[in-house]
XYZ file of C-alpha atoms in Angstrom:
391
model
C -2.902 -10.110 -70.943
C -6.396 -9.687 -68.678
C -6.133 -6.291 -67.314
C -9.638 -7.303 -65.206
C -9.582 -6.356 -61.247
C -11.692 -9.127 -60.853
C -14.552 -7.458 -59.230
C -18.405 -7.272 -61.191
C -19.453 -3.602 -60.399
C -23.009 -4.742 -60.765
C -23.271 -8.295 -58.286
C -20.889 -7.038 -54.879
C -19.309 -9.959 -53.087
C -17.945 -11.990 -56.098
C -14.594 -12.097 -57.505
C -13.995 -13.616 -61.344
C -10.359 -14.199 -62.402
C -8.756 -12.619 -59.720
C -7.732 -13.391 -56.289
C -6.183 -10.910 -54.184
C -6.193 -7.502 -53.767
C -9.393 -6.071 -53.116
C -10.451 -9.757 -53.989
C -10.322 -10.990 -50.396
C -12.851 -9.124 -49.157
C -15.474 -11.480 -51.817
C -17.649 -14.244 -50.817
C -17.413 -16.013 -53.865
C -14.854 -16.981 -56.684
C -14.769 -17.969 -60.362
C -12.359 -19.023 -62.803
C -12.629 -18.832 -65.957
C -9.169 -21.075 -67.259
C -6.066 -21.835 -66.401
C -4.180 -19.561 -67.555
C -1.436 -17.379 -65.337
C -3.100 -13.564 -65.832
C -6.510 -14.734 -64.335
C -4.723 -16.980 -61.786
C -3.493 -13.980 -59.724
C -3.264 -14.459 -55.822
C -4.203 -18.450 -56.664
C -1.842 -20.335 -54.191
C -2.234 -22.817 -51.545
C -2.769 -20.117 -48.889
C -5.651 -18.502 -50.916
C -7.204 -22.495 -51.024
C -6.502 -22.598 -47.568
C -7.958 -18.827 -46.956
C -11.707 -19.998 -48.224
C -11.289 -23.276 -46.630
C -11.199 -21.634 -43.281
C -14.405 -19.212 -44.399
C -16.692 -22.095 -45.745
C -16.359 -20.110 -49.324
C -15.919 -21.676 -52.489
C -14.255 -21.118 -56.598
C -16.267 -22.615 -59.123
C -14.765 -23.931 -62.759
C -14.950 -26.688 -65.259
C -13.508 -30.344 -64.080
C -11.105 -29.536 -65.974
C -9.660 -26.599 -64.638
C -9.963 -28.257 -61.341
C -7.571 -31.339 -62.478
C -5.454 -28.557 -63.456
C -5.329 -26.762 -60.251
C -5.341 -29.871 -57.897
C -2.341 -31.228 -60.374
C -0.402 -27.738 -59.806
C -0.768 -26.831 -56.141
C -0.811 -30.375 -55.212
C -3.796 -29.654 -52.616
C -4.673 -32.209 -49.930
C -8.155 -33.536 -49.955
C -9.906 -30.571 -47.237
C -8.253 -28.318 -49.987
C -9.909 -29.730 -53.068
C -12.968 -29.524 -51.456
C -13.301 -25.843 -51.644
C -13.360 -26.173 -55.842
C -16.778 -26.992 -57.094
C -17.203 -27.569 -60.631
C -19.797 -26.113 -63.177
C -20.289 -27.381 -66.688
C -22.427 -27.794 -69.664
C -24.684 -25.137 -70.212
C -27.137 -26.104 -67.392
C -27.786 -22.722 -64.991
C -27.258 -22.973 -60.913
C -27.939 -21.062 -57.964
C -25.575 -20.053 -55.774
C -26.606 -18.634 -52.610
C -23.829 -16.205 -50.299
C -23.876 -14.091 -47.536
C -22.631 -10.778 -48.613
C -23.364 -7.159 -45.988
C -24.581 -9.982 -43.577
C -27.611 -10.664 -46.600
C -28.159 -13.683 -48.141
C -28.076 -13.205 -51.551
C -28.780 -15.620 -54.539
C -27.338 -15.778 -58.050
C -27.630 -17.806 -61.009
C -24.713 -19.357 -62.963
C -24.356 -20.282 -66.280
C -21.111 -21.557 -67.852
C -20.459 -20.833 -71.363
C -18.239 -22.407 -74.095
C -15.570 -19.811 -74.332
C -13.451 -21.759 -77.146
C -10.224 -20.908 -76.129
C -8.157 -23.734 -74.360
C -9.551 -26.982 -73.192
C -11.844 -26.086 -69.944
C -12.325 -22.474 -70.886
C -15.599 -21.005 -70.436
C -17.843 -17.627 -69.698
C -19.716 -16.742 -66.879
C -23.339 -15.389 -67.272
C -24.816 -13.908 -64.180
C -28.212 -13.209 -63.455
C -30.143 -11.755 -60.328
C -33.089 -9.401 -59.575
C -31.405 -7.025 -60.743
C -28.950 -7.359 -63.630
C -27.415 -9.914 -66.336
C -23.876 -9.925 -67.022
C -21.865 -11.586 -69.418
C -18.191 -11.968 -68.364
C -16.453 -13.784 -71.750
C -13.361 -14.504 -69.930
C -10.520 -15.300 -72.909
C -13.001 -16.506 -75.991
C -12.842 -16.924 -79.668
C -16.490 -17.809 -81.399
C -16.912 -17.801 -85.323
C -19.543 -15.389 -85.930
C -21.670 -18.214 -87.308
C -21.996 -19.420 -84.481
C -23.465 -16.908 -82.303
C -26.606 -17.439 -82.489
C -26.433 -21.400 -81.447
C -24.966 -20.364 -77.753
C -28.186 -21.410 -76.111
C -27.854 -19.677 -72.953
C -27.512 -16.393 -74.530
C -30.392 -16.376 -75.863
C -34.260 -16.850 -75.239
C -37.524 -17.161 -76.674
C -40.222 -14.976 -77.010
C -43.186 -15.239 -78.898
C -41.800 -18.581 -80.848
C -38.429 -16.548 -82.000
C -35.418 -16.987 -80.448
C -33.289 -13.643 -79.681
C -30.385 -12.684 -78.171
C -30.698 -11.805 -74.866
C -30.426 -8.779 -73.398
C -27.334 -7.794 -71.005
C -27.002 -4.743 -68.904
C -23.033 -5.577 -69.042
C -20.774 -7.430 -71.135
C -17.380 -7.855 -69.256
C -15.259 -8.444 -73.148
C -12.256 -10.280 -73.615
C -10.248 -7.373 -75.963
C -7.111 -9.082 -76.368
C -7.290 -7.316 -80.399
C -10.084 -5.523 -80.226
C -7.245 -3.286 -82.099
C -7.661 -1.824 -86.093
C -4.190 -3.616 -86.317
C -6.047 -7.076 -85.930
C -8.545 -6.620 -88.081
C -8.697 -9.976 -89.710
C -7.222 -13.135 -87.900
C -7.504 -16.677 -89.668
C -9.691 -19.389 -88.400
C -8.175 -21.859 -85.891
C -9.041 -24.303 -88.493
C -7.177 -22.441 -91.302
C -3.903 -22.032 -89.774
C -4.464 -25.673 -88.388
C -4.037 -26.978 -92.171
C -1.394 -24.978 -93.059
C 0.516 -26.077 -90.176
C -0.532 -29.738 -90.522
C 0.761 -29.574 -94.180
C 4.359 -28.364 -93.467
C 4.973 -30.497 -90.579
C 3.974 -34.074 -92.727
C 5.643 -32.523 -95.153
C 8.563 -32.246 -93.357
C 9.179 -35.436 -91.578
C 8.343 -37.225 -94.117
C 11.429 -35.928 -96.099
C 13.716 -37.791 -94.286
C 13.070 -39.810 -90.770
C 15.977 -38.090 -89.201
C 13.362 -34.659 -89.087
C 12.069 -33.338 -86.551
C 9.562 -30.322 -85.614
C 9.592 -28.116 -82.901
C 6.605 -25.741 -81.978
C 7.569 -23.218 -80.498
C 5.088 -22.262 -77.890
C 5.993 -19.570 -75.266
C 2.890 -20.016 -73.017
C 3.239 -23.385 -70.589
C -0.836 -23.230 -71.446
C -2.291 -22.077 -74.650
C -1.487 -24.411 -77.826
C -3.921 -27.192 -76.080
C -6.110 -27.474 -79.350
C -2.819 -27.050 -81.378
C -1.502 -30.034 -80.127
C -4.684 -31.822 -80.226
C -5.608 -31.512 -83.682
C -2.123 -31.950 -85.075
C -1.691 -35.259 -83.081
C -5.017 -36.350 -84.707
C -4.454 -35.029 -88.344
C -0.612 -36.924 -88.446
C -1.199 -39.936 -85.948
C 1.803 -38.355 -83.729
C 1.792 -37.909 -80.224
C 3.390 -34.320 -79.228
C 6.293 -34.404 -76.688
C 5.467 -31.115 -74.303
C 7.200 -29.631 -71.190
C 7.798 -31.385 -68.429
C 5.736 -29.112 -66.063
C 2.392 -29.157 -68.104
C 2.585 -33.477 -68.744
C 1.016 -34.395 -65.800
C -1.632 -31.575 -65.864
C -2.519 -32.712 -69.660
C -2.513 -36.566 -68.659
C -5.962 -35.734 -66.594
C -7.430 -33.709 -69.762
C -9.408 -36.864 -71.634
C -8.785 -34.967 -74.882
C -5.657 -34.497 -74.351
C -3.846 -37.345 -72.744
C -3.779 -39.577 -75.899
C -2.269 -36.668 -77.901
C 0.868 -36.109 -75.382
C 4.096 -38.171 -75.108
C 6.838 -37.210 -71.842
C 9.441 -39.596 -73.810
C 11.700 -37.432 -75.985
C 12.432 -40.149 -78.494
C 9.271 -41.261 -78.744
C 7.437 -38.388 -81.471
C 8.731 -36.662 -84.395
C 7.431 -33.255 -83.164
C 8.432 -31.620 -80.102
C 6.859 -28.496 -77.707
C 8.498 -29.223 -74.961
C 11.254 -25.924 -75.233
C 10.801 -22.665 -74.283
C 10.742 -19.564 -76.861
C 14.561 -19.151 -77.638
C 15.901 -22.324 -76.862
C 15.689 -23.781 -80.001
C 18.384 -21.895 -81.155
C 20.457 -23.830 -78.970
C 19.234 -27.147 -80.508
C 16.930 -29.712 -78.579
C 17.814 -29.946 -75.072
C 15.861 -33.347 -74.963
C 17.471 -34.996 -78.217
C 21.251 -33.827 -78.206
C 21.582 -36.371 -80.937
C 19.336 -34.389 -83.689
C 21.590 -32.355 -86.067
C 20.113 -28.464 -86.130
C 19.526 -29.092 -90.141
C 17.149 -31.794 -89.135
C 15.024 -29.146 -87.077
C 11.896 -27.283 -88.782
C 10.449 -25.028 -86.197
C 7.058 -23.818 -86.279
C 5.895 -20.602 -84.642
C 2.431 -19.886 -84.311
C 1.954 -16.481 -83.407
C -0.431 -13.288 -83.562
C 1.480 -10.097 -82.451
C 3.718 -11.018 -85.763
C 1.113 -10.001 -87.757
C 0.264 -6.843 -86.719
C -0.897 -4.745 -89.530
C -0.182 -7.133 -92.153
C -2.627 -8.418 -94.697
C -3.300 -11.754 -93.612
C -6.288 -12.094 -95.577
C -3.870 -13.169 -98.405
C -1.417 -15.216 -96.881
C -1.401 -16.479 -93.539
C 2.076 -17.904 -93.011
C 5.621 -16.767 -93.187
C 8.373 -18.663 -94.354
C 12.528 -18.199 -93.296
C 14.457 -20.781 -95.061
C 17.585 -19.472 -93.890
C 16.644 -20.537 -90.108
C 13.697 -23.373 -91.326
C 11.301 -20.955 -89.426
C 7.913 -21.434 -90.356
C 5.189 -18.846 -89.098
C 1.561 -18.398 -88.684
C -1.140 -16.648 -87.782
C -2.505 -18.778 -85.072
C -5.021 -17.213 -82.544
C -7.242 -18.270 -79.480
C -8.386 -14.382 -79.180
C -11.340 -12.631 -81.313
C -10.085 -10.326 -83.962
C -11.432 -6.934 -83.921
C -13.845 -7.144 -86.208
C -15.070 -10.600 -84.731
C -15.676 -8.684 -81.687
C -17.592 -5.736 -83.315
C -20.034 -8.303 -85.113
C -20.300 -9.961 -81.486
C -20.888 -6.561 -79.721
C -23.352 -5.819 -82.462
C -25.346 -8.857 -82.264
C -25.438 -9.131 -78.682
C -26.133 -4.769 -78.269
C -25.622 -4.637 -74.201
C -26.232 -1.213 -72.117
C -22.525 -1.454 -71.443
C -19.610 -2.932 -72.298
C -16.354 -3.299 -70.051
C -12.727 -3.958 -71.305
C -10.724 -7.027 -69.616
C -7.998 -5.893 -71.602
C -6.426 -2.595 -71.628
C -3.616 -1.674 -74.366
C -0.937 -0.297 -72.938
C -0.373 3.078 -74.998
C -3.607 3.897 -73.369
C -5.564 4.633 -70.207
C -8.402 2.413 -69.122
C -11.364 4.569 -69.193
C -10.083 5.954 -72.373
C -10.184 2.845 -73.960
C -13.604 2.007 -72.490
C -14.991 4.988 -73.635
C -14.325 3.870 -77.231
C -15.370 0.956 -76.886
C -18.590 1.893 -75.742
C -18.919 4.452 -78.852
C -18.565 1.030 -80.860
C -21.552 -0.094 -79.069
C -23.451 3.236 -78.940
C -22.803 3.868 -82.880
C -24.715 0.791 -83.709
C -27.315 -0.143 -81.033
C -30.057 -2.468 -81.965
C -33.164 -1.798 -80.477
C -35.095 -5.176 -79.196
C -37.519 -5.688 -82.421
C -34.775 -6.290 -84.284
C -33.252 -8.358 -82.237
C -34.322 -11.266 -85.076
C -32.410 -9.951 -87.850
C -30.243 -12.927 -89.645
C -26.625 -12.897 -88.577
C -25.670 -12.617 -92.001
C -26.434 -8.695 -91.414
C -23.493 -8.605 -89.360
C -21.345 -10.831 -92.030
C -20.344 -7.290 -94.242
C -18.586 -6.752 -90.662
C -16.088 -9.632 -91.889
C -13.479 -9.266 -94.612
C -14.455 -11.938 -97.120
C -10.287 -13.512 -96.888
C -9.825 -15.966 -99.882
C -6.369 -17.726 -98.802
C -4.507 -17.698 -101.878
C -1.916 -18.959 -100.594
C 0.081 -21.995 -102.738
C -0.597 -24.536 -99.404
C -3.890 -23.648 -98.577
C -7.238 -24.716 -99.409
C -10.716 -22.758 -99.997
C -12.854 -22.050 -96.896
């Protein structure tokens, strides 16, 4: 849950993920996703707010379908959104202490739901990397362009006075979390597995979050050839995601697997199929906070046969040591936390996460060194597991 005020200490007069508050006093907005902790103080009176002051939000087309699909805004209204994509920089010029001031934009891949993305910020002054909600395989760090640059024919990282960090488990109890890919095939096998026991089955997912399991439902509809039947109140959203819309079904009889419940209603049986027998019902949880200090490096799943509950690890957030490899790759002046745990207070937290970052700075001529350096960072995690197969 983003703890993030919104405001970049460094670049005055923007607001990122956060809309009210202190928020209204900004010139400029960004939003990272669509998801409800960096929506706060989005409403049609905040649309209608920078309408009246010429101002402007900026996000993926995506995110925009989203938001025109849930506030329902009229025309004048959509206007205020202007999208940014693909990893091409823009300018952005404001008028901030009665100064016009200019600032470059760069969008970045965040791989965390469909239309997610980073913001990298650059003026005369400073570059900042806000993550917003991310997971990257440490692999793949170094082939995110627009983090890095050339000099002399080699291609570094750059450097960033401040890294705004999403540190959702940037927690010793999430050491380890599976690859999205990994807990993907486990799921994929249990569910075909499943209904193709007996064509009375059917799966639910159970998925608290109205947004979140977007890839989830993607891949799973590809892997089986099923569309997934989701709540009523994310359908239409989904319809105007391209990736999506072929992988979504609003007709209840019309898929064998089902995310269209909330977290305990299963228990309850299928509000949308009152004609499916609870011993026909598999549900599926994918989850992180489960596994909280447990070894997942060996197995990745739990199984209940008593309630047909399956479980996995499942997550769209960095584990902790993905983020130390990331903070130790990238080596910025400063980091900041977007997320706070709760057993402790902010600039406690921040001050050990910096001491992450200060215990292992890397001075600019090494700035070259193979990522594999960073690799010892990472449990090697054979799934042994009876369902899974070798990374």
């Amino acid at each position: 849950m983003s703890s993030f005020p919104g405001l970049i200490d460094e670049i005055p007069g923007i607001s990122v993920d956060r809309f009210n508050g202190d928020n209204f006093n900004s010139a400029v907005f960004f939003l990272s996703h669509c998801h409800t902790d960096h929506m706060q103080g989005l409403d049609l009176q905040f649309f209608q707010r920078i309408h009246d002051k010429h101002q402007y939000l900026y996000c993926t087309p995506i995110s925009k379908a989203i938001l025109i699909n849930m506030f329902k805004l009229n025309d004048n209204l959509v206007n205020t959104i202007r999208t940014i994509d693909g990893c091409s920089p823009i300018i952005i010029n404001y008028n901030q202490d009665s100064k016009i001031l200019y600032l470059t934009v760069t969008c970045i891949p965040a791989g965390h739901c469909p239309g997610s993305i980073g913001f990298l910020f650059e003026n005369e002054q400073y570059r900042i990397l806000y993550t917003g909600d991310f997971r990257f395989d440490i692999d793949d760090l170094s082939k995110i362009k627009p983090l890095h640059t050339n000099v002399q024919d080699k291609i570094i990282p750059k450097k960033f006075d401040t890294i705004y960090l999403d540190t959702t488990f940037f927690n010793s109890e999430f050491r380890y979390l599976p690859s999205r890919q990994k807990a993907l095939r486990e799921i994929c096998k249990i569910v075909d597995n499943w209904i193709s026991q007996n064509e009375k089955n059917i799966v639910v997912l159970e998925c608290s979050a109205n947004y979140g399991p977007e890839h989830l439902f993607i891949e799973l509809s590809k892997a089986l050839g099923i569309r997934i039947h989701v709540k009523d109140k994310v359908f239409n959203s989904y319809t105007i995601i391209p990736e999506l819309a072929n992988c979504i079904s609003d007709n209840p009889r019309e898929s064998k697997i089902h995310a269209c419940m909330g977290k305990l209603n299963f228990r309850s049986g299928m509000y949308c199929r009152s004609d499916v027998e609870p011993e026909f019902i598999l549900t599926v949880v994918p989850s992180t906070l489960r596994w909280r200090n447990k070894n997942v490096s060996k197995c990745i799943f739990e199984w209940d046969e008593n309630s047909r509950r399956f479980y996995v690890c499942y997550s769209c957030h960095s584990s902790h040591d993905e983020l130390e490899a990331f903070i130790k790759y990238f080596s910025p002046d400063k980091l900041y936390p977007c997320v706070c745990p709760n057993n402790l207070k902010f600039e406690e937290f921040k001050s050990q996460l910096n001491q992450v970052l200060n215990s292992s700075t890397i001075n600019a001529s090494n700035y070259d060194l193979n990522l594999s350096r960073y690799k010892s960072l990472i449990e090697v995690n054979p799934d042994v597991s009876n369902f899974s197969d070798d990374d």
